[in-house]
Tab-separated table of C-alpha atoms and ligand atoms in Angstrom:
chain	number	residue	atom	x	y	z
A	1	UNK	CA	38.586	-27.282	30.635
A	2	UNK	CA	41.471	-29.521	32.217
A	3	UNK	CA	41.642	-31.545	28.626
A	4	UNK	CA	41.039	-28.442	26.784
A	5	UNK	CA	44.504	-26.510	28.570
A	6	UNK	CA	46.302	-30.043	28.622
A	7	UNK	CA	46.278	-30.643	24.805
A	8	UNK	CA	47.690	-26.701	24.761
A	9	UNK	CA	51.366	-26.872	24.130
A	10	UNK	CA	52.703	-23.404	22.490
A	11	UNK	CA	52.037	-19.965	24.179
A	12	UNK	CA	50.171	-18.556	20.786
A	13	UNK	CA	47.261	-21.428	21.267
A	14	UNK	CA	46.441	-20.933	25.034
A	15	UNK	CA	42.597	-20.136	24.872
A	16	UNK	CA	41.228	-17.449	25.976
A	17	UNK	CA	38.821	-18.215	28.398
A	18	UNK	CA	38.453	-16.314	31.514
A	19	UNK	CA	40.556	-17.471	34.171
A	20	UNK	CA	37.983	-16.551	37.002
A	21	UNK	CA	36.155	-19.932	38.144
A	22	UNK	CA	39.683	-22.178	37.314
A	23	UNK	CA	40.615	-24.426	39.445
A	24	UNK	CA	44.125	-24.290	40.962
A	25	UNK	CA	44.923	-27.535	38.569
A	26	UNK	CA	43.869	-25.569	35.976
A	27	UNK	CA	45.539	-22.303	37.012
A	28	UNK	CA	49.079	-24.187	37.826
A	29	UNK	CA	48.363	-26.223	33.834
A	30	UNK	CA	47.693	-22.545	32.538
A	31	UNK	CA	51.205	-21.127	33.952
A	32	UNK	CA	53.138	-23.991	33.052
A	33	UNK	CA	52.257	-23.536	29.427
A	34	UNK	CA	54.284	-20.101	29.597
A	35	UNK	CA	57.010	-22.409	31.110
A	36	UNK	CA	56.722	-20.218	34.682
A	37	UNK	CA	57.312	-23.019	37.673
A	38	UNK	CA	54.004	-24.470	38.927
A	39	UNK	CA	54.233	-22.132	42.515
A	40	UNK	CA	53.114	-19.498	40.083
A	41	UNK	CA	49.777	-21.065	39.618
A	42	UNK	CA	48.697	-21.259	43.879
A	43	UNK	CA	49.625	-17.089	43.250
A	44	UNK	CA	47.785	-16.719	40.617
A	45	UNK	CA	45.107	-18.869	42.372
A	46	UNK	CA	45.670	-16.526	45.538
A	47	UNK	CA	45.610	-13.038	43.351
A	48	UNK	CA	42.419	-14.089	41.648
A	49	UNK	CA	40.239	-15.588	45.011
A	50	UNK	CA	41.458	-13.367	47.430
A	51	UNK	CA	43.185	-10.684	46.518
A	52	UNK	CA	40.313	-9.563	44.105
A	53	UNK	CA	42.737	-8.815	41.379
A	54	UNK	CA	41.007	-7.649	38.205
A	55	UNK	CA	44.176	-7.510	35.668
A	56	UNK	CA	46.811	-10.290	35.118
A	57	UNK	CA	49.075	-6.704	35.534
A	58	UNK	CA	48.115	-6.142	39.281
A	59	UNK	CA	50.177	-9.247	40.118
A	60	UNK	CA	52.686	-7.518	41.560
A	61	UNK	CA	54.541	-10.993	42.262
A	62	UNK	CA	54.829	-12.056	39.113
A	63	UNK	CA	57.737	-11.045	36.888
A	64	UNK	CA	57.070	-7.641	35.322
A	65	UNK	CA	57.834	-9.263	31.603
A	66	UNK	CA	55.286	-12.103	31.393
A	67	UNK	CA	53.159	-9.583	33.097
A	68	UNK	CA	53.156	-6.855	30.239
A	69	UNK	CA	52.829	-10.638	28.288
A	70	UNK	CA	50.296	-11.439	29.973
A	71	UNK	CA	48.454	-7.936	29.983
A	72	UNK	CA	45.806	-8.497	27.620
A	73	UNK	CA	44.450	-11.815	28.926
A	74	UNK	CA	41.025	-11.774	30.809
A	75	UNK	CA	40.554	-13.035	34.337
A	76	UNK	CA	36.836	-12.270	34.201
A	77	UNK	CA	35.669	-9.757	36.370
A	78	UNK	CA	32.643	-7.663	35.580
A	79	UNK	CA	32.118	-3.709	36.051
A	80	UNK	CA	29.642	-2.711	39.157
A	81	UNK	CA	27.569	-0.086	36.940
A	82	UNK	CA	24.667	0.885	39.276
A	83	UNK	CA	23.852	-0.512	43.211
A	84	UNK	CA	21.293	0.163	45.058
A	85	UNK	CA	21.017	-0.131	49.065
A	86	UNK	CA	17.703	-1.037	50.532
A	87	UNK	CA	16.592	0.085	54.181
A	88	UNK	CA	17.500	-3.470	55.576
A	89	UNK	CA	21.458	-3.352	54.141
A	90	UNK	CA	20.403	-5.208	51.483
A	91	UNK	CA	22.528	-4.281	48.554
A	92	UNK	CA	21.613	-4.628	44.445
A	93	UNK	CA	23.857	-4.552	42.307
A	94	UNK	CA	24.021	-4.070	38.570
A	95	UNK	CA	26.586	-5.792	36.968
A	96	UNK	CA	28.097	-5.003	32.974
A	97	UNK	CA	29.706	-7.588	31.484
A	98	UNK	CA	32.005	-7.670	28.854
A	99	UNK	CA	29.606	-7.539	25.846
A	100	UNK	CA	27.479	-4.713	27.633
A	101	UNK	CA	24.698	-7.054	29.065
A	102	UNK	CA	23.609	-6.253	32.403
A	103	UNK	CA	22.770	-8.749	35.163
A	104	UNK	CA	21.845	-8.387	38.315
A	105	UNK	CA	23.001	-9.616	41.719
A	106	UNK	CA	21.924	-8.642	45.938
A	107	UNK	CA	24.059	-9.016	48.560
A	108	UNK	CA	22.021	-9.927	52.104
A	109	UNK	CA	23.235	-9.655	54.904
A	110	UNK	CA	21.823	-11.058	58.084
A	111	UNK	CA	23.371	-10.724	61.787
A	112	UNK	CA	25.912	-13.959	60.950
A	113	UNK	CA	25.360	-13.966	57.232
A	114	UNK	CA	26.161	-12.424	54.325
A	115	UNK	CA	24.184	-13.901	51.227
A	116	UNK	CA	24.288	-13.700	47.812
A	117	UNK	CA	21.586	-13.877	45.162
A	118	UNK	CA	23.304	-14.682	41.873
A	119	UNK	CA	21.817	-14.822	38.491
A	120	UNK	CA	22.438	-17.763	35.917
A	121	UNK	CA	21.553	-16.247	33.033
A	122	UNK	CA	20.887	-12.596	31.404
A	123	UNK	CA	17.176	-12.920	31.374
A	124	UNK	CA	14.960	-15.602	31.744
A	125	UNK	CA	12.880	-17.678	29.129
A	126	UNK	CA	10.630	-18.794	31.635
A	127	UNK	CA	7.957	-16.354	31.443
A	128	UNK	CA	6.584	-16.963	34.887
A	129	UNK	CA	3.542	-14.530	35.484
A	130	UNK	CA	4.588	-13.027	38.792
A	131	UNK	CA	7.970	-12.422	37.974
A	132	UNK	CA	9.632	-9.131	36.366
A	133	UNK	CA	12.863	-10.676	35.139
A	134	UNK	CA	10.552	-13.527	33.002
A	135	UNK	CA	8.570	-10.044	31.948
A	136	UNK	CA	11.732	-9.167	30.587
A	137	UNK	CA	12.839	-11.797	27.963
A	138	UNK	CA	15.645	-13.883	27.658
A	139	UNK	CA	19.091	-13.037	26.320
A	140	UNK	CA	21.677	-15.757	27.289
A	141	UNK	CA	23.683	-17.680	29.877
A	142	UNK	CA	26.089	-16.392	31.825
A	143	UNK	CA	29.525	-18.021	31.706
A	144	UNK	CA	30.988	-19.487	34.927
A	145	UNK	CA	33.457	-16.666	35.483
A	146	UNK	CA	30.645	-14.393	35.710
A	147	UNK	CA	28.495	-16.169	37.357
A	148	UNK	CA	31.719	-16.192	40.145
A	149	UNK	CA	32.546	-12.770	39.507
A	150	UNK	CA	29.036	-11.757	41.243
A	151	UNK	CA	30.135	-13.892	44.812
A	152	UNK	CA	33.450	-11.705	44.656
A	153	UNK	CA	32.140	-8.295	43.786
A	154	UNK	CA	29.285	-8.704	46.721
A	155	UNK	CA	32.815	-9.962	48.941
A	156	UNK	CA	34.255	-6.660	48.055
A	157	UNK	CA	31.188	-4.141	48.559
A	158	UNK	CA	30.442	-5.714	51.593
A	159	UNK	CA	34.118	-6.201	53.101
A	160	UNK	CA	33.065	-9.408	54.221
A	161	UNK	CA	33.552	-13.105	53.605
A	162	UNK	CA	30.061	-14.760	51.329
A	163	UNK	CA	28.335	-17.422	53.296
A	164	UNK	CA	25.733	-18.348	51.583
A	165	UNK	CA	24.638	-18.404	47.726
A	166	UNK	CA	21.426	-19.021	46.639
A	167	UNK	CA	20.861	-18.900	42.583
A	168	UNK	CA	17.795	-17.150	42.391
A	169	UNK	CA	18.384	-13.985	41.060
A	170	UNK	CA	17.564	-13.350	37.262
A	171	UNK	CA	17.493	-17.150	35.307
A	172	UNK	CA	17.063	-20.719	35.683
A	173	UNK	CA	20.159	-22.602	36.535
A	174	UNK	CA	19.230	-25.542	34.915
A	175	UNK	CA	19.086	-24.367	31.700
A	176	UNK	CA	22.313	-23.236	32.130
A	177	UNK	CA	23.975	-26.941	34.057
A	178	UNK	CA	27.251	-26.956	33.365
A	179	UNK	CA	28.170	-22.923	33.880
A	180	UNK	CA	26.426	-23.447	37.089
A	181	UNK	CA	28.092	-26.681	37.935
A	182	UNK	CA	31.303	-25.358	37.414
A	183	UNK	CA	30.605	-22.153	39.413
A	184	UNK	CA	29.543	-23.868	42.244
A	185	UNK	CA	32.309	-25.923	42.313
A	186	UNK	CA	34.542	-23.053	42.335
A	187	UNK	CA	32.474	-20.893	44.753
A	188	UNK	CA	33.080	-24.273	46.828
A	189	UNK	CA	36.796	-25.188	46.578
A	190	UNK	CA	38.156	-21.753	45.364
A	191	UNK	CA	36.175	-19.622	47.572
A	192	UNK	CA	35.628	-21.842	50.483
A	193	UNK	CA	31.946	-21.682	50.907
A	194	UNK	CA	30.748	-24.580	51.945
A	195	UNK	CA	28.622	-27.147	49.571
A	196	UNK	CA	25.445	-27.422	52.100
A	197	UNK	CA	25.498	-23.567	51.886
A	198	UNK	CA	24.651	-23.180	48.670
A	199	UNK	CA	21.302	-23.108	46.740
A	200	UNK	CA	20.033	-24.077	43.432
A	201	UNK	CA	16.346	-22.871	42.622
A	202	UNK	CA	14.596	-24.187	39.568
A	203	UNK	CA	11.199	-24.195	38.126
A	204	UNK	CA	11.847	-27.294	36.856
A	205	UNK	CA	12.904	-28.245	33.669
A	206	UNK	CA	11.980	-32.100	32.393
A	207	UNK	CA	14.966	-34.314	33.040
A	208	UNK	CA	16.972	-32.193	34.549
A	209	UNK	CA	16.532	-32.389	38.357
A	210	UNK	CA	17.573	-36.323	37.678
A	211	UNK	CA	20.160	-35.551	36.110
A	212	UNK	CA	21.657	-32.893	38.939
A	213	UNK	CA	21.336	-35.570	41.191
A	214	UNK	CA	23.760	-37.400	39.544
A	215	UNK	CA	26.416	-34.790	40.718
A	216	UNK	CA	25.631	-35.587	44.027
A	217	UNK	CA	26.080	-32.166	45.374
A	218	UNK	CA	25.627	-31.896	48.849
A	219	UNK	CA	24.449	-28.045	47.638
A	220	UNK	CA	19.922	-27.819	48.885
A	221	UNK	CA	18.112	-27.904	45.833
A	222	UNK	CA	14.931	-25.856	46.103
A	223	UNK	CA	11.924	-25.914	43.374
A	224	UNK	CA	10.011	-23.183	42.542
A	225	UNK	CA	6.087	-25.074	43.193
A	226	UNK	CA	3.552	-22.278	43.622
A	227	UNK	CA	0.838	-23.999	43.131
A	228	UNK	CA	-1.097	-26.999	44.275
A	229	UNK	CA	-2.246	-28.777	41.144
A	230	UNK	CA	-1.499	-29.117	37.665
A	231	UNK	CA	-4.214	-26.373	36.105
A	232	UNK	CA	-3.002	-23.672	38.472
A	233	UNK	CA	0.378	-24.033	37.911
A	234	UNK	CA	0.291	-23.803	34.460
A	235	UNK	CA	-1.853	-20.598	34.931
A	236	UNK	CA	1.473	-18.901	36.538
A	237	UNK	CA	4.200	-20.776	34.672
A	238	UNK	CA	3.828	-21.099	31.095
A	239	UNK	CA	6.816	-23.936	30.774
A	240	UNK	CA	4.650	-26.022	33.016
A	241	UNK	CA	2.674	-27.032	30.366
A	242	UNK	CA	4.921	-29.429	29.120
A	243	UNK	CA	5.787	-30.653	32.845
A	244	UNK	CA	3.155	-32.095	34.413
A	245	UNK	CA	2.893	-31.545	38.387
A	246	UNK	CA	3.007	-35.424	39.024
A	247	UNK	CA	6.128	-35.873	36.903
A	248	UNK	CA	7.886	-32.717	38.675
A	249	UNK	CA	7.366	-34.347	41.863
A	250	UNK	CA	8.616	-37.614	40.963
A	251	UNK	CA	11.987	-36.475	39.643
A	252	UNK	CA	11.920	-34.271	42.968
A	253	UNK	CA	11.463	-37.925	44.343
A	254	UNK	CA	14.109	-39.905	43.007
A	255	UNK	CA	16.544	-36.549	43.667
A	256	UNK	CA	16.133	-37.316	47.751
A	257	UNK	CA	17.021	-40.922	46.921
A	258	UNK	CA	19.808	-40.436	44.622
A	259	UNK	CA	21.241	-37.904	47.117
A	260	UNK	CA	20.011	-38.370	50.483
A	261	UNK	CA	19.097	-34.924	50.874
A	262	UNK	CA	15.481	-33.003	50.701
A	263	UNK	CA	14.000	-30.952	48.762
A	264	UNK	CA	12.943	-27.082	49.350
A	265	UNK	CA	9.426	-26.275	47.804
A	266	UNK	CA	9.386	-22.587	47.151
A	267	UNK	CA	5.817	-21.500	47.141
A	268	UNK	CA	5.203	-17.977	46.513
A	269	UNK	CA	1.665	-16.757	47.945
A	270	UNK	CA	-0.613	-14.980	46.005
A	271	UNK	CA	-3.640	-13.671	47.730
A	272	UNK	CA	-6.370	-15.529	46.705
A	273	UNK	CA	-4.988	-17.012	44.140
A	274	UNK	CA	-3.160	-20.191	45.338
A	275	UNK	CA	-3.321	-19.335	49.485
A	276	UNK	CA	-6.737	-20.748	50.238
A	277	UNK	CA	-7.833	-23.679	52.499
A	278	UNK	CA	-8.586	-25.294	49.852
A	279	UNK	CA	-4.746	-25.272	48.029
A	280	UNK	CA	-2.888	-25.942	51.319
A	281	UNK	CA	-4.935	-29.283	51.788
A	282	UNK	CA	-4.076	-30.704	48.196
A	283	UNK	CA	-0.534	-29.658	48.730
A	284	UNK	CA	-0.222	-31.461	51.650
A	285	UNK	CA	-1.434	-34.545	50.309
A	286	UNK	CA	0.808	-34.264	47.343
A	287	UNK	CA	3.856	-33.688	50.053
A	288	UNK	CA	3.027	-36.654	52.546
A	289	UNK	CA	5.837	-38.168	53.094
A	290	UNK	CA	8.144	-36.632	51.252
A	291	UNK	CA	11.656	-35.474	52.645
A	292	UNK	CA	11.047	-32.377	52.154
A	293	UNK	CA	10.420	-28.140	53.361
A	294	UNK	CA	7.968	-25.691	52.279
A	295	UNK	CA	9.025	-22.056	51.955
A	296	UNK	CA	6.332	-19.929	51.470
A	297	UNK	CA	7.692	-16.289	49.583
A	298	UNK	CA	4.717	-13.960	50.076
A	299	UNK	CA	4.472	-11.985	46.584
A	300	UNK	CA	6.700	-8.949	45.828
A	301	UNK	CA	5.073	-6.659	43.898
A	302	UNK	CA	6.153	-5.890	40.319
A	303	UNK	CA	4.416	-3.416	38.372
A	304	UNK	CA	4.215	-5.657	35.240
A	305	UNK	CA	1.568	-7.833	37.135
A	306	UNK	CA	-1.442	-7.460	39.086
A	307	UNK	CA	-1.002	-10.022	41.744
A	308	UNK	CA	-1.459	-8.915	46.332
A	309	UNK	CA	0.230	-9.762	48.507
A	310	UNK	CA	-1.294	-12.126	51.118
A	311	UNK	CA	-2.034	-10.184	54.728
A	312	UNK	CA	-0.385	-11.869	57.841
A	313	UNK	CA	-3.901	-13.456	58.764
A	314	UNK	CA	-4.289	-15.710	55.942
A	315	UNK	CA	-0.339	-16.677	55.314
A	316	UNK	CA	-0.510	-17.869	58.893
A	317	UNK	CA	-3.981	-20.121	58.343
A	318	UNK	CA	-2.497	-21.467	55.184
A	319	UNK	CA	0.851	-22.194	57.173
A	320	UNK	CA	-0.906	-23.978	59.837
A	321	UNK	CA	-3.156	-25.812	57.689
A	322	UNK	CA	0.413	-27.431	56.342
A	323	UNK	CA	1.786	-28.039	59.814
A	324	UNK	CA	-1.154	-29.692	60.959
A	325	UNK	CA	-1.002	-31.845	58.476
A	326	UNK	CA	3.024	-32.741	59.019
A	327	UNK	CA	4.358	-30.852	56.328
A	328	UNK	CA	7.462	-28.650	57.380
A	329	UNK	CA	7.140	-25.243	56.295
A	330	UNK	CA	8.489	-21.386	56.694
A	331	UNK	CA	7.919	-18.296	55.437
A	332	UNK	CA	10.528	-16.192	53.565
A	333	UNK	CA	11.376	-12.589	54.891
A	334	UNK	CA	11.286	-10.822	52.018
A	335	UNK	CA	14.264	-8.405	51.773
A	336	UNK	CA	15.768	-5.937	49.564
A	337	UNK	CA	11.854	-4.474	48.883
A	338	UNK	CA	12.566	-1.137	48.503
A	339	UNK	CA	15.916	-1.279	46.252
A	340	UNK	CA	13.306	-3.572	44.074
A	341	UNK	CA	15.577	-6.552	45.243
A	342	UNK	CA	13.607	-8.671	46.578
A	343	UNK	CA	12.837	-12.302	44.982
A	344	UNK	CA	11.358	-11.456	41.238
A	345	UNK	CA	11.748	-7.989	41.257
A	346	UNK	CA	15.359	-8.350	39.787
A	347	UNK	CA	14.501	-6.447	36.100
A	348	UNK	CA	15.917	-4.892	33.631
A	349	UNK	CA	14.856	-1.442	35.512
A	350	UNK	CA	18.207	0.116	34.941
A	351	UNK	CA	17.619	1.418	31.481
A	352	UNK	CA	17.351	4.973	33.633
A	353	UNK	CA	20.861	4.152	35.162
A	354	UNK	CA	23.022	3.903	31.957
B	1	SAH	N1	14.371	-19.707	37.893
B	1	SAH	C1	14.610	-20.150	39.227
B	1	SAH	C2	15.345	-19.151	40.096
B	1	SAH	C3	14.978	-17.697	40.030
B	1	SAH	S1	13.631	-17.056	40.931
B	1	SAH	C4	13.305	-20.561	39.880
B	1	SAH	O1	12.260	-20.356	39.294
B	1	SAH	O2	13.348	-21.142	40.952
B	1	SAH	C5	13.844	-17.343	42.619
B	1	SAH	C6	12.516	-17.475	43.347
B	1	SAH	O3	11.791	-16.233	43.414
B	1	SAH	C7	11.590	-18.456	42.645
B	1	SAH	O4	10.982	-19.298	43.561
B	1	SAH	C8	10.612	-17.505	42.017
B	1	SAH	O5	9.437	-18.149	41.677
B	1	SAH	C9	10.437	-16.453	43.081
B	1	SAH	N2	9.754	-15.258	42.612
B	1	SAH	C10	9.680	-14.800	41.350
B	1	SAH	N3	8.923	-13.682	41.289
B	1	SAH	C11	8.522	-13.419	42.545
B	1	SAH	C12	7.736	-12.362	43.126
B	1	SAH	N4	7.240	-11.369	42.411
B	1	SAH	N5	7.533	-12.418	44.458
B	1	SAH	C13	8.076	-13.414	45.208
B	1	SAH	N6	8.816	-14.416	44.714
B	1	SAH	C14	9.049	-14.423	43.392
């Protein structure tokens, strides 16, 4: 982006990418090239991160000329078409972009907290069994400035500063690297929330946890596991089929050395399906010694599948049986369950809300 605006040097061949998820390098580059002093760029910087502005025309600071100049010119932000509010204050939201796609995101708040769930991409071509946004196909990635629009928009429903993002609402993030590289770096510098608070989920996709490391984010990388051994997993996640379990776990490996930080292993529990005795044993012994934390997500129901969820009795045997054997592990509230927020319910149910 920095080359692409640098090599820019008449008005008519600015580009017209979204300015939502610049930098204020790139923002201060980006006013220059209309020959407007370089002060301009930390307002525009200000008007777009804080001030939520949604047109380069509500920048009541700049002068009114380049503004009707400027009118046309996209920062990036998306429509709210449809939310939903769930019993516990979680909030869905369904989000239209530009080209009409719809993708959703939940704001969650906690007493000290206020989370958000973003999605990477419009769809998902994972095709994970359990989950209702795989159910629903894949359509494409979503471009950084959407992907920042989503922190913003829950900012502004909420009327309250984001602490947290995790990126596990529709997608997978790592088929979509460098939109969700450079949206993290902007949720991090632009927004201010803080690298260590900020989550990037995967099923795992060959290569590519190696190759995040090389970022050296100090952002928690968590991996969608769900299963104990190689035949199971592929049972509930088609792609692992070409991933075997052993060389998932060694790029998960080489991740906590490259970066000095561990690894979350989500593990959603399906009543007797991957929560017996039996399972928590073998994925102990696949986790000994590894830097790393088990979060077990207790299935949300989708009706697309025909998966229960696990009563209290046996999550807590199959959490003990993983303690006892030294493996640190905790159990995801689920939240959102009623506004059909909660993790994998996120779907392409608003066909009905149009
Ligand atoms: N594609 C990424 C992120 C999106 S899903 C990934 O797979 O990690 C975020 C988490 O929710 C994943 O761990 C996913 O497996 C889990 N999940 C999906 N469907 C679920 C369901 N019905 N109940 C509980 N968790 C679910």
């Amino acid at each position: 982006m920095i080359q692409q605006l640098a090599s820019i040097d008449s008005v008519e061949q600015v580009s017209e990418v979204p300015l939502l998820g610049a930098s204020l390098a790139q923002l201060t580059k980006w006013v220059e090239q209309y020959g407007q002093p370089a002060y301009r760029g930390k307002q525009l910087h200000q008007w777009i991160y804080q001030k939520g502005a949604r047109s380069l025309l509500d920048i009541s600071v700049f002068p009114k000329q380049w503004r009707a100049e400027l009118a046309t010119f996209p920062i990036g932000r998306s429509q709210i078409h449809y939310q939903a509010k769930a019993l516990d204050g979680t909030i869905k939201l369904l989000l239209k972009l530009t080209d009409g796609q719809i993708v959703e995101t939940v704001g969650i708040p906690t007493e000290k907290r206020l989370t958000v769930c973003v999605s990477s991409q419009v769809g998902c071509p994972m095709a994970c069994d359990f989950c209702a946004t795989g159910k629903g196909g894949f359509k494409r990635n979503l471009e950084r400035h959407e992907i920042v629009d989503q922190v913003l928009t829950v900012q502004e429903v909420f009327g309250q500063r984001v602490s947290n993002v995790v990126f596990m609402g529709m997608g997978e993030p790592l088929l979509n690297t460098e939109n969700v590289l450079e949206a993290v770096r902007s949720l991090n510098e632009d927004i201010g929330i803080g690298q260590r608070l900020i989550t990037i989920s995967t099923v795992g996709i060959p290569g590519r946890i190696r190759k995040l490391a090389e970022h050296h984010l100090q952002s928690t990388l968590a991996v969608s596991l769900h299963a104990s051994n190689q035949s199971l997993r592929e049972q509930l996640i088609p792609s692992a089929r070409q991933y075997p379990l052993d060389a998932l776990l060694d790029e998960c490996r080489d991740y906590v050395k490259i970066t000095g930080r561990r690894v979350t292993f989500e593990y959603i529990v399906l009543a007797g399906v991957n929560d017996g005795m039996e399972q928590a044993i073998e994925l102990a012994e696949h986790l000994r010694g590894f830097q790393s934390h088990v979060n077990l997500i207790p299935y949300n129901p989708i009706s697309e599948a025909d998966y229960q969820r696990p009563d209290q009795r046996r999550l807590q045997s199959f959490m003990d049986a993983l303690k006892a054997r030294h493996v640190a592990v905790s159990v995801r509230r689920s939240r959102g369950l009623e506004a059909d927020a909660a993790c994998g319910q996120l779907r392409a149910s608003y066909a009905n809300k149009v």
